[in-house]
mmCIF file of C-alpha atoms in Angstrom:
data_model
loop_
_atom_site.group_PDB
_atom_site.id
_atom_site.type_symbol
_atom_site.label_atom_id
_atom_site.label_comp_id
_atom_site.label_asym_id
_atom_site.label_seq_id
_atom_site.Cartn_x
_atom_site.Cartn_y
_atom_site.Cartn_z
ATOM 1 C CA ASP A 1 -131.518 -21.233 -29.486
ATOM 2 C CA ASP A 2 -135.003 -21.230 -30.216
ATOM 3 C CA VAL A 3 -134.924 -20.262 -34.032
ATOM 4 C CA THR A 4 -138.302 -19.073 -33.790
ATOM 5 C CA THR A 5 -136.947 -16.153 -31.549
ATOM 6 C CA VAL A 6 -133.875 -15.605 -33.283
ATOM 7 C CA ARG A 7 -133.350 -12.330 -35.200
ATOM 8 C CA ARG A 8 -131.940 -10.932 -38.395
ATOM 9 C CA ILE A 9 -128.696 -8.628 -37.447
ATOM 10 C CA PRO A 10 -129.057 -5.364 -39.184
ATOM 11 C CA ASN A 11 -127.352 -4.620 -42.007
ATOM 12 C CA SER A 12 -125.923 -1.238 -40.526
ATOM 13 C CA LEU A 13 -123.331 -3.381 -38.725
ATOM 14 C CA GLY A 14 -120.190 -3.910 -40.757
ATOM 15 C CA PRO A 15 -119.579 -7.086 -42.302
ATOM 16 C CA SER A 16 -116.859 -8.392 -39.726
ATOM 17 C CA GLU A 17 -118.996 -7.582 -36.887
ATOM 18 C CA ARG A 18 -122.195 -9.112 -38.558
ATOM 19 C CA PHE A 19 -120.046 -12.216 -39.037
ATOM 20 C CA TYR A 20 -118.934 -12.677 -35.686
ATOM 21 C CA ALA A 21 -122.330 -11.402 -34.031
ATOM 22 C CA ALA A 22 -124.157 -14.204 -36.167
ATOM 23 C CA LEU A 23 -121.329 -16.882 -35.278
ATOM 24 C CA LEU A 24 -120.583 -16.179 -31.474
ATOM 25 C CA SER A 25 -124.152 -15.129 -30.036
ATOM 26 C CA SER A 26 -125.111 -19.120 -29.033
ATOM 27 C CA PRO A 27 -124.478 -20.317 -25.633
ATOM 28 C CA ILE A 28 -120.529 -22.078 -25.739
ATOM 29 C CA CYS A 29 -122.364 -25.177 -24.870
ATOM 30 C CA HIS A 30 -124.182 -25.381 -27.994
ATOM 31 C CA TYR A 31 -120.775 -25.263 -30.023
ATOM 32 C CA GLU A 32 -119.300 -27.988 -27.523
ATOM 33 C CA SER A 33 -122.428 -30.329 -28.105
ATOM 34 C CA SER A 34 -122.166 -29.705 -32.104
ATOM 35 C CA SER A 35 -119.207 -31.710 -32.582
ATOM 36 C CA SER A 36 -120.530 -34.905 -31.978
ATOM 37 C CA ASP A 37 -124.363 -35.194 -32.438
ATOM 38 C CA ASP A 38 -127.345 -33.641 -34.585
ATOM 39 C CA ASP A 39 -127.161 -30.238 -32.453
ATOM 40 C CA TRP A 40 -125.107 -28.680 -35.149
ATOM 41 C CA THR A 41 -128.356 -28.229 -37.419
ATOM 42 C CA GLU A 42 -130.160 -26.101 -34.753
ATOM 43 C CA LEU A 43 -127.258 -24.139 -33.991
ATOM 44 C CA MET A 44 -126.341 -23.358 -37.744
ATOM 45 C CA SER A 45 -130.117 -22.594 -38.150
ATOM 46 C CA ALA A 46 -129.574 -19.803 -35.647
ATOM 47 C CA VAL A 47 -126.228 -18.769 -36.927
ATOM 48 C CA CYS A 48 -127.693 -18.416 -40.375
ATOM 49 C CA THR A 49 -130.821 -16.646 -39.463
ATOM 50 C CA ARG A 50 -129.098 -14.075 -37.551
ATOM 51 C CA ALA A 51 -126.595 -13.570 -40.501
ATOM 52 C CA GLY A 52 -129.765 -13.743 -43.097
ATOM 53 C CA VAL A 53 -127.914 -16.396 -45.472
ATOM 54 C CA PRO A 54 -129.577 -19.824 -46.223
ATOM 55 C CA PHE A 55 -128.937 -23.302 -44.409
ATOM 56 C CA PRO A 56 -125.532 -24.464 -45.624
ATOM 57 C CA ALA A 57 -125.958 -26.633 -48.776
ATOM 58 C CA PRO A 58 -124.039 -27.974 -51.802
ATOM 59 C CA LEU A 59 -123.185 -24.872 -54.306
ATOM 60 C CA PRO A 60 -125.363 -24.844 -57.146
ATOM 61 C CA ALA A 61 -124.124 -25.028 -60.554
ATOM 62 C CA GLN A 62 -125.567 -21.698 -61.400
ATOM 63 C CA SER A 63 -127.004 -18.773 -58.972
ATOM 64 C CA PRO A 64 -130.233 -16.360 -59.856
ATOM 65 C CA ASN A 65 -128.297 -13.447 -58.851
ATOM 66 C CA PRO A 66 -125.323 -11.839 -56.930
ATOM 67 C CA ALA A 67 -126.963 -11.728 -53.689
ATOM 68 C CA ALA A 68 -127.509 -15.588 -53.745
ATOM 69 C CA PHE A 69 -124.244 -16.635 -55.157
ATOM 70 C CA TYR A 70 -122.500 -14.909 -52.301
ATOM 71 C CA ALA A 71 -125.096 -15.880 -49.456
ATOM 72 C CA ALA A 72 -124.606 -19.308 -50.287
ATOM 73 C CA ARG A 73 -120.863 -18.835 -50.021
ATOM 74 C CA ALA A 74 -121.172 -17.026 -46.488
ATOM 75 C CA SER A 75 -123.596 -19.976 -45.205
ATOM 76 C CA LEU A 76 -120.606 -22.674 -46.021
ATOM 77 C CA VAL A 77 -117.831 -20.108 -44.377
ATOM 78 C CA LEU A 78 -120.267 -19.814 -41.289
ATOM 79 C CA GLU A 79 -120.408 -23.710 -41.032
ATOM 80 C CA GLU A 80 -116.703 -24.156 -41.507
ATOM 81 C CA SER A 81 -115.815 -21.576 -38.693
ATOM 82 C CA ARG A 82 -118.792 -23.238 -36.376
ATOM 83 C CA CYS A 83 -116.881 -26.535 -36.760
ATOM 84 C CA LEU A 84 -113.502 -25.324 -35.922
ATOM 85 C CA LEU A 85 -115.227 -23.760 -33.163
ATOM 86 C CA ALA A 86 -116.700 -27.001 -32.040
ATOM 87 C CA ASN A 87 -113.575 -29.062 -32.412
ATOM 88 C CA ALA A 88 -111.432 -26.601 -30.136
ATOM 89 C CA LEU A 89 -113.970 -26.616 -27.791
ATOM 90 C CA SER A 90 -114.510 -30.416 -27.335
ATOM 91 C CA SER A 91 -110.978 -31.109 -27.928
ATOM 92 C CA THR A 92 -109.725 -28.612 -24.894
ATOM 93 C CA PRO A 93 -112.277 -27.629 -22.872
ATOM 94 C CA GLY A 94 -111.829 -24.498 -20.507
ATOM 95 C CA ARG A 95 -108.549 -23.732 -22.718
ATOM 96 C CA THR A 96 -107.868 -20.672 -24.801
ATOM 97 C CA GLY A 97 -105.640 -22.673 -27.664
ATOM 98 C CA SER A 98 -102.589 -22.343 -29.280
ATOM 99 C CA GLY A 99 -100.270 -19.429 -28.168
ATOM 100 C CA PHE A 100 -101.149 -19.207 -24.612
ATOM 101 C CA GLY A 101 -100.189 -22.580 -23.615
ATOM 102 C CA GLY A 102 -103.726 -23.811 -22.788
ATOM 103 C CA GLY A 103 -104.593 -20.857 -20.999
ATOM 104 C CA ILE A 104 -103.824 -17.408 -19.150
ATOM 105 C CA ASN A 105 -104.843 -15.565 -16.097
ATOM 106 C CA VAL A 106 -106.062 -12.068 -16.880
ATOM 107 C CA VAL A 107 -108.223 -9.554 -14.672
ATOM 108 C CA LEU A 108 -111.039 -7.560 -16.061
ATOM 109 C CA THR A 109 -110.385 -3.884 -16.004
ATOM 110 C CA ARG A 110 -113.155 -2.161 -18.198
ATOM 111 C CA VAL A 111 -116.130 -2.842 -19.640
ATOM 112 C CA ARG A 112 -117.854 -0.864 -22.664
ATOM 113 C CA GLU A 113 -121.290 -1.636 -23.529
ATOM 114 C CA LYS A 114 -121.745 -0.941 -27.556
ATOM 115 C CA PRO A 115 -125.380 -1.070 -28.288
ATOM 116 C CA LYS A 116 -125.134 0.067 -31.907
ATOM 117 C CA LYS A 117 -122.761 -2.971 -32.706
ATOM 118 C CA LEU A 118 -124.973 -5.301 -30.369
ATOM 119 C CA SER A 119 -121.604 -6.235 -28.530
ATOM 120 C CA VAL A 120 -119.732 -5.618 -25.123
ATOM 121 C CA ALA A 121 -116.337 -4.758 -25.297
ATOM 122 C CA LEU A 122 -114.173 -6.396 -22.272
ATOM 123 C CA GLN A 123 -110.791 -5.178 -21.506
ATOM 124 C CA PHE A 124 -108.532 -7.647 -19.931
ATOM 125 C CA CYS A 125 -104.752 -7.320 -18.475
ATOM 126 C CA LYS A 126 -102.416 -10.134 -17.583
ATOM 127 C CA THR A 127 -101.681 -11.009 -14.039
ATOM 128 C CA ASP A 128 -98.854 -12.976 -12.637
ATOM 129 C CA GLY A 129 -101.197 -15.182 -10.689
ATOM 130 C CA TYR A 130 -100.338 -13.440 -7.197
ATOM 131 C CA GLY A 131 -102.327 -10.283 -7.964
ATOM 132 C CA GLY A 132 -99.672 -8.453 -10.041
ATOM 133 C CA VAL A 133 -100.343 -7.168 -13.554
ATOM 134 C CA VAL A 134 -97.628 -8.262 -16.005
ATOM 135 C CA PRO A 135 -97.427 -7.324 -19.745
ATOM 136 C CA PHE A 136 -98.474 -9.762 -22.516
ATOM 137 C CA THR A 137 -95.470 -11.453 -24.256
ATOM 138 C CA SER A 138 -94.715 -10.757 -27.938
ATOM 139 C CA GLY A 139 -95.981 -14.496 -28.780
ATOM 140 C CA GLU A 140 -99.247 -13.890 -26.981
ATOM 141 C CA LEU A 141 -100.049 -10.715 -28.808
ATOM 142 C CA TYR A 142 -99.081 -12.159 -31.792
ATOM 143 C CA HIS A 143 -101.785 -14.839 -31.247
ATOM 144 C CA ALA A 144 -104.491 -12.053 -30.075
ATOM 145 C CA LYS A 145 -104.847 -10.627 -33.600
ATOM 146 C CA PRO A 146 -108.503 -9.135 -34.465
ATOM 147 C CA GLY A 147 -110.636 -11.690 -35.504
ATOM 148 C CA VAL A 148 -109.054 -14.573 -33.261
ATOM 149 C CA VAL A 149 -111.786 -16.102 -31.371
ATOM 150 C CA PHE A 150 -111.103 -16.741 -27.513
ATOM 151 C CA GLN A 151 -113.282 -18.797 -24.701
ATOM 152 C CA VAL A 152 -113.095 -16.774 -21.414
ATOM 153 C CA SER A 153 -114.012 -18.424 -18.515
ATOM 154 C CA PRO A 154 -113.951 -17.905 -14.586
ATOM 155 C CA SER A 155 -111.425 -19.583 -12.450
ATOM 156 C CA SER A 156 -113.561 -22.710 -12.106
ATOM 157 C CA TYR A 157 -114.355 -23.529 -15.443
ATOM 158 C CA SER A 158 -117.896 -23.999 -16.412
ATOM 159 C CA SER A 159 -119.874 -24.105 -20.072
ATOM 160 C CA GLU A 160 -122.650 -22.201 -18.268
ATOM 161 C CA THR A 161 -120.270 -19.214 -17.379
ATOM 162 C CA SER A 162 -117.824 -19.453 -20.068
ATOM 163 C CA PHE A 163 -118.507 -17.636 -23.310
ATOM 164 C CA LEU A 164 -116.686 -16.893 -26.586
ATOM 165 C CA ALA A 165 -115.420 -13.321 -27.540
ATOM 166 C CA THR A 166 -113.448 -12.095 -30.377
ATOM 167 C CA VAL A 167 -110.258 -9.624 -30.314
ATOM 168 C CA VAL A 168 -111.031 -6.263 -30.864
ATOM 169 C CA PRO A 169 -108.824 -4.292 -33.591
ATOM 170 C CA CYS A 170 -106.886 -1.185 -32.229
ATOM 171 C CA SER A 171 -104.340 1.112 -33.541
ATOM 172 C CA ALA A 172 -100.686 0.252 -33.511
ATOM 173 C CA LYS A 173 -100.427 3.040 -30.993
ATOM 174 C CA ASP A 174 -102.783 1.843 -28.638
ATOM 175 C CA ARG A 175 -101.359 -1.862 -28.929
ATOM 176 C CA ASP A 176 -98.906 -1.316 -25.981
ATOM 177 C CA GLY A 177 -98.718 -5.024 -24.614
ATOM 178 C CA ALA A 178 -100.609 -3.862 -21.474
ATOM 179 C CA SER A 179 -103.833 -5.235 -22.244
ATOM 180 C CA VAL A 180 -106.317 -6.934 -24.997
ATOM 181 C CA GLU A 181 -109.787 -5.915 -25.662
ATOM 182 C CA LEU A 182 -112.560 -8.671 -26.382
ATOM 183 C CA ALA A 183 -115.798 -8.185 -28.089
ATOM 184 C CA VAL A 184 -118.504 -10.474 -26.916
ATOM 185 C CA PHE A 185 -122.019 -10.188 -28.927
ATOM 186 C CA CYS A 186 -125.825 -10.108 -27.869
ATOM 187 C CA ALA A 187 -126.972 -13.275 -26.204
ATOM 188 C CA SER A 188 -123.285 -14.216 -25.070
ATOM 189 C CA SER A 189 -123.220 -10.774 -23.277
ATOM 190 C CA GLY A 190 -125.297 -12.206 -20.630
ATOM 191 C CA ALA A 191 -122.988 -14.898 -19.969
ATOM 192 C CA ALA A 192 -120.244 -12.444 -19.769
ATOM 193 C CA ALA A 193 -121.373 -10.112 -17.339
ATOM 194 C CA ALA A 194 -122.300 -13.022 -15.160
ATOM 195 C CA ALA A 195 -118.623 -14.353 -15.662
ATOM 196 C CA ALA A 196 -116.730 -11.316 -15.655
ATOM 197 C CA ALA A 197 -116.422 -10.713 -11.926
ATOM 198 C CA GLY A 198 -114.949 -14.126 -11.384
ATOM 199 C CA VAL A 199 -112.486 -14.207 -14.585
#
């Protein structure tokens, strides 16, 4: 990310959406490289700029006001989240993580533009590998909770065409096990659109 062109996310978004939009809007290759070199400072500068919080630093003994108190802690939460993502991506490139056995075959079934939320919602169904659609298992749905972050990759893995997305909350009556909806934010949306056809 070029920090000079990174914009702060408006407060009109809810706190959860601001958090994920700030955290997940950089290219996936930036997270992968931030686990082992100095690239993490540039990445975190962009994340913090989007979130409107200071760069992570040791907590001061006193804060001048409540806003500074919470902003300092928010930047540390973002940095911890960045570190977790970087470690997961560097240790298991091209994989979705625990609960999915290192990966799952899906097909894109719906795309919804959500400009007010700076995101695109992608709905996926699970496939059996032969073109048929099958339900997600209870274990897979357990790991597809709102807030969980997934790496979505086309059939031939590449960090240039992969992207990070988080599970979109849905009501219990809409959670039938047939599909999962993921939100892709801001800059990642371009990668999502490019990769979706090959997922």
